Amino acid sequence: MFRSNSRGLFDFLAAALCLWAAAWHTPVGALVRGAIGKISGRGADTRPLLAYFSGGVYDARDIEVPVAPLPDLDPQVLAVIPPGTALGRGAYAVLQRQNPAVRATADRLAASYQLHVPDSPDAVAMLVNRARSDFDTDEGAVLALFAGPEIARYAVARARAEGRTATLEVLSRQLPPGSIGFFEAASQALMFGNAYALSWPVSPSTRVTSPFGYRTHPTLRTQQLHTGVDLSVPEGTQVRVVADGIVKRASEDAVNGKVIIVDHGRGVTTAYCHNSRLMVTTGEAVKAGQVISESGNTGRSTGPHLHYQLELGRRPVDPFVFKGKRVSAELPEVPQVPPKPTVPTLPVAPTGPSKALKDAFESAGSAPPEATEVPP
Amino acid sequence: MATDTRLGKVSGFFGIFRGFFMPLGLFALVAIGVHAAADLVDDRILSLVDALDAWADGWLAQSERLASWVDRIGPLQRTIIARSLAVVWELAVDLLVVLPQLGYGEADEVEPRFSFRRETWRTLFGRLNRQPTPMRLVRPLVTAIFVGGGGYAISRLVESTLFVALQNGVAPAEVAETIGRIAGGVAIVIVFASHGWRAILRALEHADAACEERVKRAVSPWPVGWVGSVLAFPLAIALILEAQNLLALVR
């Protein structure tokens, strides 16, 4: 192509390609760009170094729990929502927060299938369900919702060419770093979809003795985030796993007692603490509704109860957020800035039970007492 | 003569700056490969951190005095720890294995600034045969693997960037995909033809120089550079395990 003495241009092109890719693709490139930005006084526009390892997928960094009113929610607070409907709700909650351009993309996808504009959770569920047949997986379908069908189709095709299943992680590697916004939206939608589909570990009418949120710890007397909900159950009550998953941890320690952590995929995990007996082992696959333990009073606990915890992108979230529209609708009014935030950007539940939470529990059978009444 | 043509003149102009952009390009290429590998192992590191935390909690729980330390590190912190370890690992390999690429230089009796020499390969391989130290063996090998991973990452980045840029009515999706794939293919050919082999030769050259320097001081060259080699080797293995990705170039 070039004679030997013309290789200056050829080599320059190759070096430019390498430098361009490294600048946008590697932490060391981010460090250099950041340094240049600081020296030139323009400021750095780089992502945090650690973000180069996630691709924006199932990352809790930017999670905002669903706060938009969901008009079509089932009024039964603790009802189990079928996975398809749940994914529709999750995608709808995220779609509501997108800019008009992204929402127009979703409208265009719906129009291409001659479906109704995705302006409700059910309409989004129907759209995702229809798109799934074209994009192989839920992940491909949800990506099409936010990025558009062409980009999603391209990413799915390239994932197939690599011989891989079109998971969101694989799809994210097929698109340039500038597409990270699509993947953040898609991963939140999928996480929320999984969270909406979760059932409840004990009877829905079980009394809640301590809700999620900041509170004065009953034994340590310090302000701490209570990372789950305490469900008042007698010792020996059967605890059922809330969805299919893999047991990540089945062990005992002085704080959580006999604890089980289950990974449900798509960044969703649940934890069940203070059990008296564990009935599964680490690495075991469990099915929704399977009895995994018997509740108890082990670990740092002053009375029999089950501490049930939901984590999205490895960040604890109030499980009731995904269980009723009144809880979801009221959350924006109650965020507080705690003195020492463990979870800095997440909208947090109030120190005591909110009116919404009380409403939710009233619907379920009983109202929660004050947060400090019962230890974790 | 090509130097008389317009292209030759342009190329000659860029050639003036070879001493600046070639080492940077080589460093960038290998660094991209290292990052592609580190991105693959960060999930494994997270699993290890989780397991270590579970074990530590169990151990701390055995003592009443230490029990308050149980559960001090939450899942989010464990993720941050795992990714931080991946970043540190990657930067350590960049420092110990990739940085010597910046020492790239060219010398030739015909054209001092341009082509690399066949003699260099022969000499270096001769010494490798005579004294196959771990550094002489591992550094070119891992660099070759990182070059493969880096070249593929660049190709994918070029292809996908072009495809996305041609959306929104600029070009039909099929056309955009074809253009993207051609550009990606051209990019990987350019990168391998210009930088790939030079990076490997530079790694061998650096390893050889480090070993020879020890030999001159009458010190055994075997332990030299072992930290970088030990750090880089698992990352290279991780990339090899993902080598099926390369099939996408021809599919």
Short mmCIF file of C-alpha atoms in Angstrom, two decimals, chain A:
data_model
loop_
_atom_site.label_atom_id
_atom_site.label_comp_id
_atom_site.label_asym_id
_atom_site.label_seq_id
_atom_site.Cartn_x
_atom_site.Cartn_y
_atom_site.Cartn_z
CA MET A 1 0.00 0.00 0.00
CA PHE A 2 2.70 2.44 1.02
CA ARG A 3 6.32 2.36 0.05
CA SER A 4 8.69 2.06 2.96
CA ASN A 5 9.47 5.74 3.07
CA SER A 6 5.76 6.56 3.10
CA ARG A 7 5.11 4.68 6.32
CA GLY A 8 5.21 7.82 8.40
CA LEU A 9 1.53 8.37 7.65
CA PHE A 10 0.63 4.70 7.99
CA ASP A 11 2.28 4.43 11.41
CA PHE A 12 0.82 7.76 12.47
CA LEU A 13 -2.68 6.48 11.68
CA ALA A 14 -2.06 3.33 13.71
CA ALA A 15 -0.67 5.31 16.65
CA ALA A 16 -3.59 7.73 16.51
CA LEU A 17 -6.06 4.83 16.60
CA CYS A 18 -4.29 3.28 19.59
CA LEU A 19 -4.10 6.57 21.46
CA TRP A 20 -7.74 7.43 20.76
CA ALA A 21 -8.93 4.02 21.94
CA ALA A 22 -6.71 4.07 25.03
CA ALA A 23 -7.85 7.57 25.99
CA TRP A 24 -11.52 6.48 26.06
CA HIS A 25 -11.18 2.84 26.95
CA THR A 26 -8.69 2.53 29.80
CA PRO A 27 -8.21 3.88 33.33
CA VAL A 28 -4.69 4.99 32.42
CA GLY A 29 -6.21 6.98 29.54
CA ALA A 30 -8.68 8.51 31.99
CA LEU A 31 -5.81 9.49 34.28
CA VAL A 32 -3.98 11.19 31.42
CA ARG A 33 -7.11 12.97 30.17
CA GLY A 34 -7.89 14.07 33.72
CA ALA A 35 -4.36 15.43 34.16
CA ILE A 36 -4.51 17.26 30.83
CA GLY A 37 -7.91 18.70 31.77
CA LYS A 38 -6.57 19.98 35.07
CA ILE A 39 -3.41 21.44 33.58
CA SER A 40 -5.34 23.20 30.83
CA GLY A 41 -7.86 24.45 33.39
CA ARG A 42 -10.81 22.96 31.51
CA GLY A 43 -11.51 20.36 34.18
CA ALA A 44 -11.65 16.61 33.70
CA ASP A 45 -14.61 15.03 31.93
CA THR A 46 -13.57 11.48 32.76
CA ARG A 47 -15.62 8.83 34.47
CA PRO A 48 -14.37 7.58 37.86
CA LEU A 49 -11.62 4.99 37.40
CA LEU A 50 -13.72 2.21 38.88
CA ALA A 51 -16.50 2.84 36.36
CA TYR A 52 -14.25 1.45 33.64
CA PHE A 53 -14.90 -2.00 35.09
CA SER A 54 -18.67 -2.01 35.15
CA GLY A 55 -19.74 -0.69 31.78
CA GLY A 56 -22.65 0.93 33.63
CA VAL A 57 -24.35 -2.43 33.97
CA TYR A 58 -26.15 -3.29 37.23
CA ASP A 59 -24.16 -0.58 38.95
CA ALA A 60 -25.75 1.03 41.98
CA ARG A 61 -23.85 4.28 41.43
CA ASP A 62 -26.74 6.07 39.78
CA ILE A 63 -29.70 4.14 41.08
CA GLU A 64 -32.81 6.08 41.82
CA VAL A 65 -35.49 3.82 43.15
CA PRO A 66 -38.80 4.14 41.32
CA VAL A 67 -40.54 7.25 42.53
CA ALA A 68 -42.90 8.08 39.69
CA PRO A 69 -46.56 7.26 40.36
CA LEU A 70 -47.45 3.99 38.74
CA PRO A 71 -51.14 4.43 37.95
CA ASP A 72 -51.89 0.85 37.06
CA LEU A 73 -50.29 -0.81 40.06
CA ASP A 74 -52.08 -3.65 41.70
CA PRO A 75 -53.64 -2.25 44.89
CA GLN A 76 -52.77 -5.46 46.71
CA VAL A 77 -49.60 -4.23 48.39
CA LEU A 78 -47.74 -7.49 48.78
CA ALA A 79 -49.04 -9.20 45.67
CA VAL A 80 -46.63 -11.24 43.63
CA ILE A 81 -46.33 -9.69 40.19
CA PRO A 82 -45.71 -11.97 37.17
CA PRO A 83 -42.20 -11.45 35.68
CA GLY A 84 -43.43 -9.96 32.37
CA THR A 85 -45.64 -7.43 34.11
CA ALA A 86 -42.89 -6.71 36.63
CA LEU A 87 -40.38 -5.98 33.88
CA GLY A 88 -42.92 -3.64 32.29
CA ARG A 89 -43.20 -1.77 35.58
CA GLY A 90 -39.46 -1.56 36.00
CA ALA A 91 -38.92 -0.33 32.46
CA TYR A 92 -41.82 2.12 32.76
CA ALA A 93 -40.41 3.56 36.02
CA VAL A 94 -37.05 4.21 34.32
CA LEU A 95 -38.57 5.39 31.04
CA GLN A 96 -40.49 8.07 32.92
CA ARG A 97 -37.19 9.62 34.01
CA GLN A 98 -35.62 9.67 30.54
CA ASN A 99 -35.33 12.74 28.35
CA PRO A 100 -37.86 13.28 25.53
CA ALA A 101 -35.44 11.91 22.92
CA VAL A 102 -35.21 8.54 24.66
CA ARG A 103 -38.97 8.44 25.19
CA ALA A 104 -39.41 9.20 21.51
CA THR A 105 -37.19 6.20 20.77
CA ALA A 106 -39.51 4.01 22.82
CA ASP A 107 -42.51 5.47 21.00
CA ARG A 108 -40.82 4.69 17.68
CA LEU A 109 -40.23 1.09 18.76
CA ALA A 110 -43.89 0.78 19.73
CA ALA A 111 -44.97 2.28 16.42
CA SER A 112 -42.80 -0.21 14.51
CA TYR A 113 -44.82 -3.01 16.15
CA GLN A 114 -48.08 -1.09 15.72
CA LEU A 115 -48.51 -1.05 19.49
CA HIS A 116 -49.91 1.61 21.78
CA VAL A 117 -47.54 4.39 22.94
CA PRO A 118 -45.72 3.04 26.06
CA ASP A 119 -47.40 5.40 28.53
CA SER A 120 -48.28 2.84 31.20
CA PRO A 121 -46.55 -0.12 32.86
CA ASP A 122 -48.77 -2.57 31.00
CA ALA A 123 -48.13 -0.92 27.64
CA VAL A 124 -44.38 -1.11 28.29
CA ALA A 125 -44.71 -4.75 29.36
CA MET A 126 -46.52 -5.52 26.12
CA LEU A 127 -43.86 -3.70 24.10
CA VAL A 128 -40.97 -5.48 25.81
CA ASN A 129 -42.73 -8.79 25.39
CA ARG A 130 -43.18 -8.15 21.67
CA ALA A 131 -39.58 -6.96 21.23
CA ARG A 132 -38.19 -10.04 23.01
CA SER A 133 -38.90 -12.20 19.97
CA ASP A 134 -36.75 -9.89 17.82
CA PHE A 135 -33.91 -9.32 20.26
CA ASP A 136 -33.43 -12.80 21.75
CA THR A 137 -33.55 -11.81 25.41
CA ASP A 138 -35.20 -9.44 27.86
CA GLU A 139 -31.91 -7.56 27.91
CA GLY A 140 -31.94 -7.04 24.14
CA ALA A 141 -35.59 -5.98 24.22
CA VAL A 142 -35.07 -3.47 27.04
CA LEU A 143 -31.97 -2.08 25.34
CA ALA A 144 -34.08 -1.55 22.19
CA LEU A 145 -36.52 0.44 24.30
CA PHE A 146 -33.87 2.95 25.39
CA ALA A 147 -31.30 2.87 22.57
CA GLY A 148 -33.54 2.15 19.61
CA PRO A 149 -34.03 -1.03 17.61
CA GLU A 150 -31.10 -0.49 15.21
CA ILE A 151 -28.49 -0.13 17.94
CA ALA A 152 -29.93 -3.00 19.97
CA ARG A 153 -30.11 -5.22 16.89
CA TYR A 154 -26.49 -4.42 16.08
CA ALA A 155 -25.32 -5.19 19.64
CA VAL A 156 -27.25 -8.47 19.72
CA ALA A 157 -25.82 -9.47 16.32
CA ARG A 158 -22.25 -8.75 17.45
CA ALA A 159 -22.83 -10.69 20.70
CA ARG A 160 -24.06 -13.62 18.60
CA ALA A 161 -20.99 -13.32 16.37
CA GLU A 162 -18.85 -13.73 19.49
CA GLY A 163 -20.85 -16.84 20.32
CA ARG A 164 -22.30 -15.32 23.49
CA THR A 165 -25.72 -14.97 25.04
CA ALA A 166 -26.98 -11.41 24.79
CA THR A 167 -26.72 -10.50 28.47
CA LEU A 168 -26.46 -6.80 29.23
CA GLU A 169 -22.77 -7.11 30.14
CA VAL A 170 -22.01 -8.73 26.79
CA LEU A 171 -24.14 -6.19 24.90
CA SER A 172 -22.42 -3.29 26.65
CA ARG A 173 -19.06 -4.44 25.30
CA GLN A 174 -20.37 -4.21 21.74
CA LEU A 175 -21.07 -0.48 21.83
CA PRO A 176 -18.81 2.55 22.34
CA PRO A 177 -18.37 4.22 25.76
CA GLY A 178 -20.77 6.99 24.69
CA SER A 179 -23.63 4.49 24.89
CA ILE A 180 -23.24 4.05 28.63
CA GLY A 181 -26.43 6.02 29.31
CA PHE A 182 -28.51 3.42 27.44
CA PHE A 183 -27.00 0.65 29.50
CA GLU A 184 -27.51 2.43 32.80
CA ALA A 185 -31.17 2.91 31.93
CA ALA A 186 -31.58 -0.66 30.69
CA SER A 187 -29.84 -2.18 33.71
CA GLN A 188 -31.99 -0.17 36.11
CA ALA A 189 -35.12 -1.26 34.25
CA LEU A 190 -34.05 -4.91 34.46
CA MET A 191 -33.08 -4.60 38.12
CA PHE A 192 -36.38 -2.97 38.98
CA GLY A 193 -38.21 -5.57 36.91
CA ASN A 194 -36.62 -8.34 38.96
CA ALA A 195 -37.35 -6.45 42.17
CA TYR A 196 -41.03 -6.00 41.29
CA ALA A 197 -41.32 -9.73 40.61
CA LEU A 198 -40.11 -10.75 44.08
CA SER A 199 -42.55 -12.42 46.44
CA TRP A 200 -42.39 -12.11 50.25
CA PRO A 201 -40.34 -14.42 52.51
CA VAL A 202 -43.05 -14.95 55.14
CA SER A 203 -46.80 -14.44 55.35
CA PRO A 204 -47.77 -11.03 53.87
CA SER A 205 -49.75 -10.24 57.01
CA THR A 206 -46.62 -10.46 59.18
CA ARG A 207 -46.10 -7.42 61.40
CA VAL A 208 -43.12 -5.22 60.58
CA THR A 209 -41.24 -4.25 63.71
CA SER A 210 -38.58 -2.05 62.16
CA PRO A 211 -38.76 -0.55 58.67
CA PHE A 212 -35.96 0.31 56.26
CA GLY A 213 -34.18 3.62 56.83
CA TYR A 214 -32.09 5.61 59.25
CA ARG A 215 -32.79 5.02 62.91
CA THR A 216 -31.11 5.02 66.30
CA HIS A 217 -29.72 1.55 66.72
CA PRO A 218 -31.45 -0.11 69.69
CA THR A 219 -28.28 -1.56 71.23
CA LEU A 220 -25.46 0.62 69.84
CA ARG A 221 -27.44 3.89 70.35
CA THR A 222 -25.98 5.38 67.18
CA GLN A 223 -27.74 6.69 64.08
CA GLN A 224 -27.47 3.93 61.46
CA LEU A 225 -29.11 2.86 58.25
CA HIS A 226 -31.35 -0.12 58.89
CA THR A 227 -30.68 -1.87 55.63
CA GLY A 228 -33.74 -4.09 55.55
CA VAL A 229 -37.08 -4.69 57.23
CA ASP A 230 -37.60 -6.65 60.43
CA LEU A 231 -40.51 -9.06 60.23
CA SER A 232 -41.91 -10.29 63.53
CA VAL A 233 -42.17 -14.06 63.32
CA PRO A 234 -41.88 -16.72 66.01
CA GLU A 235 -38.82 -18.97 66.04
CA GLY A 236 -39.07 -21.87 63.64
CA THR A 237 -41.21 -20.03 61.06
CA GLN A 238 -40.49 -21.27 57.55
CA VAL A 239 -38.64 -18.67 55.45
CA ARG A 240 -39.20 -18.90 51.70
CA VAL A 241 -36.88 -17.50 49.06
CA VAL A 242 -38.59 -14.68 47.15
CA ALA A 243 -37.43 -15.67 43.63
CA ASP A 244 -35.26 -18.17 41.78
CA GLY A 245 -31.57 -17.71 42.45
CA ILE A 246 -28.22 -19.04 43.61
CA VAL A 247 -27.25 -19.08 47.28
CA LYS A 248 -24.20 -16.84 47.56
CA ARG A 249 -23.75 -17.26 51.25
CA ALA A 250 -25.13 -19.55 53.92
CA SER A 251 -23.14 -18.96 57.09
CA GLU A 252 -23.24 -17.69 60.65
CA ASP A 253 -21.74 -14.60 62.24
CA ALA A 254 -22.19 -12.60 65.43
CA VAL A 255 -24.23 -9.80 63.86
CA ASN A 256 -26.46 -11.46 61.29
CA GLY A 257 -26.65 -14.80 63.03
CA LYS A 258 -27.42 -17.61 60.63
CA VAL A 259 -27.68 -15.76 57.35
CA ILE A 260 -28.54 -16.63 53.77
CA ILE A 261 -27.79 -14.37 50.80
CA VAL A 262 -29.38 -15.27 47.46
CA ASP A 263 -28.36 -13.81 44.09
CA HIS A 264 -31.38 -13.49 41.77
CA GLY A 265 -29.39 -12.14 38.82
CA ARG A 266 -29.49 -8.73 37.13
CA GLY A 267 -27.94 -7.11 40.20
CA VAL A 268 -30.70 -8.20 42.60
CA THR A 269 -29.85 -10.04 45.83
CA THR A 270 -31.85 -10.74 48.98
CA ALA A 271 -30.63 -11.56 52.48
CA TYR A 272 -32.38 -13.41 55.31
CA CYS A 273 -30.79 -12.94 58.75
CA HIS A 274 -31.10 -14.22 62.35
CA ASN A 275 -32.35 -17.68 61.34
CA SER A 276 -32.29 -20.63 63.72
CA ARG A 277 -31.66 -23.22 61.01
CA LEU A 278 -30.31 -23.01 57.47
CA MET A 279 -31.65 -25.52 54.93
CA VAL A 280 -29.49 -24.62 51.92
CA THR A 281 -25.77 -24.40 51.26
CA THR A 282 -23.58 -21.92 49.41
CA GLY A 283 -23.73 -22.40 45.65
CA GLU A 284 -27.11 -24.17 45.71
CA ALA A 285 -29.75 -23.19 43.14
CA VAL A 286 -33.09 -22.34 44.76
CA LYS A 287 -36.58 -21.98 43.32
CA ALA A 288 -39.04 -19.22 44.20
CA GLY A 289 -41.07 -20.19 47.27
CA GLN A 290 -38.61 -22.87 48.39
CA VAL A 291 -38.13 -23.06 52.15
CA ILE A 292 -34.52 -22.06 52.75
CA SER A 293 -34.43 -21.61 56.53
CA GLU A 294 -36.33 -21.43 59.78
CA SER A 295 -36.40 -18.03 61.43
CA GLY A 296 -34.83 -17.50 64.82
CA ASN A 297 -33.07 -15.13 67.18
CA THR A 298 -29.39 -15.65 66.35
CA GLY A 299 -26.73 -12.95 66.02
CA ARG A 300 -27.25 -9.38 67.27
CA SER A 301 -30.93 -9.72 67.98
CA THR A 302 -33.01 -9.31 71.12
CA GLY A 303 -36.11 -11.08 69.94
CA PRO A 304 -37.25 -13.60 67.36
CA HIS A 305 -37.63 -11.97 63.96
CA LEU A 306 -36.53 -12.19 60.34
CA HIS A 307 -34.38 -9.38 58.93
CA TYR A 308 -35.21 -9.34 55.21
CA GLN A 309 -32.98 -7.24 52.99
CA LEU A 310 -33.15 -6.35 49.31
CA GLU A 311 -30.10 -5.07 47.43
CA LEU A 312 -30.03 -3.60 43.94
CA GLY A 313 -26.61 -3.23 42.39
CA ARG A 314 -25.24 -4.26 45.81
CA ARG A 315 -26.95 -1.33 47.48
CA PRO A 316 -29.68 -1.89 50.10
CA VAL A 317 -33.10 -0.64 49.08
CA ASP A 318 -36.45 -0.61 50.89
CA PRO A 319 -38.26 -3.74 49.65
CA PHE A 320 -41.61 -2.00 50.12
CA VAL A 321 -40.71 0.46 47.35
CA PHE A 322 -41.50 -2.37 44.96
CA LYS A 323 -44.65 -3.46 46.71
CA GLY A 324 -47.19 -0.66 46.49
CA LYS A 325 -48.00 2.49 44.60
CA ARG A 326 -48.64 4.60 47.66
CA VAL A 327 -45.18 3.83 48.99
CA SER A 328 -43.65 4.64 45.60
CA ALA A 329 -45.63 7.78 45.18
CA GLU A 330 -44.71 9.30 48.51
CA LEU A 331 -40.99 8.62 48.54
CA PRO A 332 -39.95 11.88 46.82
CA GLU A 333 -41.41 13.89 49.68
CA VAL A 334 -39.39 12.24 52.42
CA PRO A 335 -35.70 12.02 51.49
CA GLN A 336 -33.44 13.18 54.29
CA VAL A 337 -29.73 13.82 54.35
CA PRO A 338 -28.36 11.67 57.15
CA PRO A 339 -25.44 12.87 59.26
CA LYS A 340 -23.08 10.09 58.08
CA PRO A 341 -24.51 8.65 54.90
CA THR A 342 -23.47 5.08 54.18
CA VAL A 343 -25.47 5.24 50.96
CA PRO A 344 -24.93 8.78 49.72
CA THR A 345 -27.17 9.14 46.68
CA LEU A 346 -30.05 6.84 47.45
CA PRO A 347 -33.31 8.47 48.50
CA VAL A 348 -33.78 7.12 52.00
CA ALA A 349 -36.81 6.22 53.99
CA PRO A 350 -37.63 8.37 57.03
CA THR A 351 -36.32 7.53 60.48
CA GLY A 352 -39.73 6.42 61.66
CA PRO A 353 -42.33 4.71 59.55
CA SER A 354 -43.73 7.05 56.92
CA LYS A 355 -47.40 7.61 56.36
CA ALA A 356 -47.04 5.74 53.09
CA LEU A 357 -45.43 2.81 54.85
CA LYS A 358 -48.18 2.81 57.45
CA ASP A 359 -50.75 2.86 54.69
CA ALA A 360 -49.00 -0.06 53.07
CA PHE A 361 -49.01 -2.05 56.25
CA GLU A 362 -52.60 -1.19 56.99
CA SER A 363 -53.43 -2.67 53.61
CA ALA A 364 -51.48 -5.75 54.59
CA GLY A 365 -53.20 -6.15 57.95
CA SER A 366 -51.29 -4.30 60.66
CA ALA A 367 -49.50 -1.00 61.17
CA PRO A 368 -45.82 -0.83 62.06
CA PRO A 369 -44.78 0.44 65.48
CA GLU A 370 -42.02 3.02 66.04
CA ALA A 371 -38.65 2.13 64.52
CA THR A 372 -36.77 1.93 67.79
CA GLU A 373 -39.14 -0.46 69.51
CA VAL A 374 -37.50 -3.67 68.47
CA PRO A 375 -33.82 -4.39 67.81
CA PRO A 376 -32.61 -5.66 64.41
#
